[in-house]
Amino acid sequence: MSGPVPVTTDDAGQGAATPPPAPGRSRRLSDRGLAVAFISPALLLLLAMSVFPLLWALYLSFTDYSATRGGRAYFVGFGNYTAILTSAQVHQRALTTLIYVVGAVTLQTVLGFTIAYLISRRTRGRGLLTTLFLVPMMLSPVVVGLFWRFMLDAQFGVVNSMLGSLGLGQVEWLTRQRTALISLIVVDTWQWTPFIMLIALAGLTAVPKYLYEAASIDRASEWFRFRTITLPLVWPLLLIAVLFRAIEAFRLFDLVYILTSGGPGVSTETLSFHVYKVAFLGFNTGTASAYGILMVLVVIVLSQIYLRYLNRLKEG
């Protein structure tokens, strides 16, 4: 009497004979598919919020389009660009913007690096001091503008009250041409000096300690350490911070709008505020678009020159 036929052998054979699934029919996404799936939403949002408006502004800059005028926009070629580049008013606004950018960024760099250097030499209370100095940078520019607008008020401001208590005369900070631009530079410096300080402090913290120890063994002076160790190592990082601040200062609008509205006269009217007036008060959308494109080109060209200098500094 023969025994029962084992079933496990046939099942094993059938399992071994089953072909593997084709690679093309796999339901699992490949690495490339996952990358496309995750990047596509952000890329579409970037195109919708940045690239398309830039291309649309580039198109409008060659037309006489106005947001309040009905009908089609007519192509004017480089007429808007020619009118802007040959305008004496634009030259005056550009000079005001240049004075503001150079003055504010220079003052912020000097003060920010000085504060960072002094904080880096402390062993106690460094975190608390850093946090306190960062408070102005965390505030909204509109809040800062309103705050300093009341502080610098000619009649009821705290600054003039302090000057009066010291026996000094009152100063019309925001209503005189000589002091209005200086006031803007001071307010911007008060808010954005912590940005330079934070980056400089990061660079100072990253300087290797053994370099200072070697200098101490050689009995090097404090000025020699600063000139040959601290400044050369922190300088490239500090220049990057200066680049960011210069770009932000170049497109300044909010502080001007809150503090002076471009006045008195046009003494504090920067290029960004002038573009606002052309676009939303004069409703010359085509001309305002040409202003914007030219400002973008200026930032790109100057940034490229600046970055090439940084690369040469790094290679050297």
XYZ file of C-alpha atoms in Angstrom:
316
model
C 0.000 0.000 0.000
C 1.557 3.184 -1.163
C 1.645 6.257 1.035
C -0.139 9.485 0.279
C 1.424 11.782 -2.294
C 3.011 14.795 -0.577
C 1.380 18.044 -1.482
C 4.117 20.366 -0.314
C 6.378 19.437 -3.218
C 3.811 20.537 -5.807
C 3.090 23.736 -3.938
C 6.770 24.522 -3.751
C 7.149 23.826 -7.415
C 4.219 26.021 -8.285
C 5.630 28.800 -6.102
C 9.010 28.512 -7.781
C 7.428 28.532 -11.220
C 5.569 31.823 -10.602
C 7.355 34.570 -12.605
C 8.478 37.698 -10.733
C 6.523 40.892 -11.395
C 7.750 43.006 -14.244
C 9.714 46.093 -13.188
C 7.464 48.369 -15.212
C 4.336 47.152 -13.445
C 5.543 47.894 -9.909
C 3.199 50.096 -7.940
C 6.031 51.634 -5.930
C 7.334 54.999 -7.119
C 10.977 55.268 -8.041
C 13.323 57.764 -6.403
C 12.950 60.094 -9.368
C 9.164 59.877 -9.184
C 9.194 60.676 -5.465
C 11.507 63.634 -6.071
C 9.211 65.010 -8.771
C 6.135 64.458 -6.598
C 7.584 66.367 -3.647
C 9.269 69.178 -5.604
C 6.421 69.892 -8.050
C 4.122 71.787 -5.605
C 6.923 74.077 -4.438
C 8.107 74.593 -8.010
C 4.613 75.455 -9.228
C 4.167 77.893 -6.346
C 7.510 79.515 -7.168
C 6.526 79.885 -10.815
C 3.145 81.353 -9.895
C 4.421 83.786 -7.247
C 7.810 84.859 -8.619
C 8.642 83.896 -12.186
C 5.310 84.717 -13.818
C 4.973 88.201 -12.216
C 8.545 88.974 -13.259
C 7.887 87.955 -16.859
C 4.588 89.855 -16.864
C 6.313 92.986 -15.530
C 8.956 92.598 -18.251
C 6.210 92.546 -20.882
C 4.395 95.549 -19.386
C 7.634 97.551 -19.286
C 7.564 97.727 -23.086
C 3.974 99.043 -23.175
C 2.034 102.106 -22.068
C -0.312 100.013 -19.944
C -2.212 101.709 -17.128
C -4.144 99.835 -14.470
C -6.992 102.378 -14.494
C -7.312 102.873 -18.225
C -9.469 100.584 -20.271
C -8.527 99.192 -23.627
C -5.464 97.454 -24.905
C -1.870 98.317 -24.098
C 0.247 99.647 -26.966
C 3.825 98.604 -27.530
C 6.258 101.500 -27.012
C 9.562 99.626 -27.251
C 12.323 101.036 -25.078
C 10.492 104.340 -24.602
C 9.892 103.768 -20.885
C 13.527 102.825 -20.286
C 14.799 105.836 -22.213
C 12.548 108.208 -20.286
C 13.709 106.753 -16.968
C 17.433 106.771 -17.704
C 17.370 110.363 -18.995
C 15.163 111.796 -16.239
C 16.739 114.255 -13.814
C 14.214 113.235 -11.153
C 15.338 109.636 -11.361
C 18.956 110.710 -11.008
C 18.073 112.620 -7.843
C 16.196 109.620 -6.382
C 19.090 107.354 -7.281
C 21.526 109.672 -5.477
C 19.271 109.734 -2.405
C 19.086 105.942 -2.443
C 22.867 105.650 -2.810
C 23.504 107.987 0.124
C 21.035 106.064 2.232
C 22.439 102.622 1.336
C 26.086 103.597 1.865
C 25.396 105.460 5.104
C 23.099 102.857 6.661
C 25.099 99.767 5.680
C 28.431 101.308 6.719
C 27.089 102.358 10.111
C 25.418 98.983 10.658
C 28.580 97.093 9.730
C 30.802 99.075 12.074
C 28.400 98.948 15.004
C 27.363 95.334 14.412
C 30.917 94.029 14.241
C 31.963 96.088 17.267
C 29.080 94.779 19.374
C 29.732 91.209 18.239
C 33.437 91.511 19.081
C 32.682 92.817 22.558
C 30.088 90.109 23.215
C 32.435 87.356 22.000
C 34.991 88.344 24.624
C 32.535 87.773 27.457
C 32.187 84.425 29.160
C 29.070 85.173 31.197
C 25.783 86.618 30.008
C 26.616 86.199 26.325
C 23.290 84.539 25.487
C 21.249 87.160 27.349
C 23.062 90.059 25.687
C 22.639 88.500 22.251
C 18.918 88.016 22.812
C 18.444 91.604 23.972
C 20.283 92.999 20.965
C 18.177 90.867 18.588
C 14.859 92.330 19.756
C 14.758 95.276 17.264
C 15.343 92.945 14.325
C 12.333 90.830 15.336
C 9.928 93.766 15.134
C 7.915 94.614 12.049
C 9.266 97.576 10.030
C 5.836 99.222 10.260
C 5.906 98.955 14.049
C 9.451 100.334 14.120
C 8.454 103.212 11.845
C 5.452 104.184 13.994
C 7.529 103.839 17.155
C 10.271 106.156 15.917
C 7.763 108.538 14.352
C 6.422 109.301 17.833
C 9.924 109.299 19.297
C 11.175 111.879 16.780
C 8.113 114.123 16.827
C 9.197 117.756 16.962
C 6.747 118.799 19.692
C 5.867 115.721 21.714
C 8.714 113.328 20.922
C 10.821 111.752 23.640
C 14.064 112.617 21.862
C 13.359 116.345 21.830
C 12.166 116.172 25.439
C 15.509 114.693 26.440
C 17.355 117.350 24.451
C 15.269 120.037 26.132
C 16.060 118.680 29.602
C 19.762 118.881 28.722
C 19.406 122.518 27.705
C 19.691 121.843 23.986
C 17.335 123.151 21.353
C 14.639 121.092 19.694
C 15.355 119.506 16.325
C 12.823 118.952 13.570
C 14.032 115.453 12.763
C 11.490 114.466 10.121
C 10.477 117.843 8.670
C 13.845 119.259 7.599
C 15.756 118.107 4.548
C 19.095 117.953 6.360
C 17.874 115.754 9.199
C 15.143 113.651 7.577
C 17.507 111.362 5.651
C 19.806 111.106 8.679
C 16.812 110.068 10.762
C 15.991 107.310 8.280
C 19.565 106.042 8.432
C 19.513 106.055 12.239
C 16.190 104.188 12.450
C 17.274 101.571 9.918
C 20.570 101.180 11.769
C 18.737 100.679 15.055
C 16.652 97.880 13.580
C 19.161 96.022 11.380
C 22.461 96.344 13.234
C 21.591 93.099 15.103
C 21.596 91.270 11.755
C 25.231 92.192 11.130
C 26.021 91.496 14.767
C 24.533 87.992 14.607
C 26.504 86.962 11.521
C 29.706 88.534 12.831
C 29.222 86.775 16.167
C 28.870 83.444 14.376
C 32.119 84.108 12.523
C 33.944 85.168 15.688
C 32.776 82.053 17.508
C 34.073 79.834 14.686
C 37.635 81.197 14.841
C 39.914 78.394 16.115
C 41.074 78.961 19.680
C 44.543 77.546 19.064
C 45.383 80.553 16.905
C 44.859 82.892 19.845
C 46.765 80.522 22.110
C 49.709 80.526 19.722
C 49.580 84.324 19.565
C 49.544 84.477 23.381
C 52.615 82.264 23.554
C 54.392 84.607 21.147
C 53.258 87.557 23.306
C 51.393 89.185 20.446
C 49.483 92.356 21.216
C 45.692 92.595 21.150
C 45.789 94.733 18.008
C 48.058 92.218 16.276
C 45.630 89.385 17.062
C 42.716 91.384 15.766
C 44.502 92.482 12.592
C 46.086 89.154 11.646
C 43.677 86.543 13.071
C 40.207 87.875 13.837
C 39.529 90.258 10.977
C 40.881 88.120 8.086
C 38.872 85.072 9.181
C 35.610 86.945 9.817
C 35.899 89.342 6.867
C 34.426 87.051 4.140
C 31.389 86.213 6.270
C 30.970 89.879 7.136
C 31.015 90.809 3.454
C 28.159 88.374 2.786
C 26.122 90.087 5.508
C 26.908 93.455 3.927
C 25.646 92.172 0.582
C 22.314 91.078 2.068
C 21.866 94.348 3.906
C 22.753 96.435 0.867
C 20.111 94.649 -1.218
C 17.502 95.144 1.505
C 18.407 98.818 1.942
C 18.313 99.391 -1.818
C 14.641 98.419 -1.955
C 13.636 100.292 1.206
C 9.994 101.355 1.216
C 8.194 100.773 4.506
C 10.251 103.086 6.733
C 10.056 105.885 4.180
C 6.301 105.448 3.871
C 5.723 105.528 7.631
C 8.260 108.144 8.720
C 8.475 110.794 6.006
C 6.367 109.738 2.976
C 9.312 110.835 0.863
C 9.409 114.345 2.324
C 10.103 117.009 3.121
C 9.851 117.677 -0.587
C 11.568 114.716 -2.171
C 14.624 114.649 0.106
C 13.918 111.114 1.375
C 12.188 109.698 -1.682
C 14.093 106.538 -2.545
C 13.748 104.634 -5.796
C 11.363 102.079 -4.315
C 9.095 104.778 -2.933
C 9.228 106.601 -6.265
C 8.150 103.410 -8.052
C 5.232 103.170 -5.617
C 4.146 106.707 -6.483
C 4.430 106.072 -10.217
C 2.481 102.809 -10.035
C -0.220 103.476 -7.442
C -0.592 107.258 -7.438
C 0.128 108.042 -11.073
C -1.169 104.661 -12.347
C 1.607 104.455 -14.952
C 1.938 100.711 -14.740
C 4.183 100.317 -17.786
C 6.660 102.910 -16.533
C 6.623 101.433 -13.031
C 7.334 97.984 -14.491
C 10.332 99.411 -16.324
C 11.543 100.893 -13.021
C 11.262 97.491 -11.387
C 13.136 95.689 -14.167
C 15.947 98.238 -14.059
C 16.256 97.885 -10.284
C 16.440 94.105 -10.616
C 19.170 94.442 -13.245
C 21.157 96.823 -11.037
C 20.976 94.401 -8.105
C 21.995 91.435 -10.295
C 24.965 93.222 -11.878
C 26.298 94.654 -8.621
C 25.794 91.325 -6.853
C 27.757 89.486 -9.530
C 30.644 91.938 -9.242
C 30.546 91.618 -5.476
C 30.473 87.806 -5.593
C 33.440 87.740 -7.961
C 35.344 89.844 -5.453
C 34.386 87.365 -2.714
C 35.591 84.458 -4.840
C 38.924 86.150 -5.467
C 39.203 86.867 -1.761
C 38.495 83.212 -0.992
C 41.038 81.984 -3.521
C 43.645 84.390 -2.220
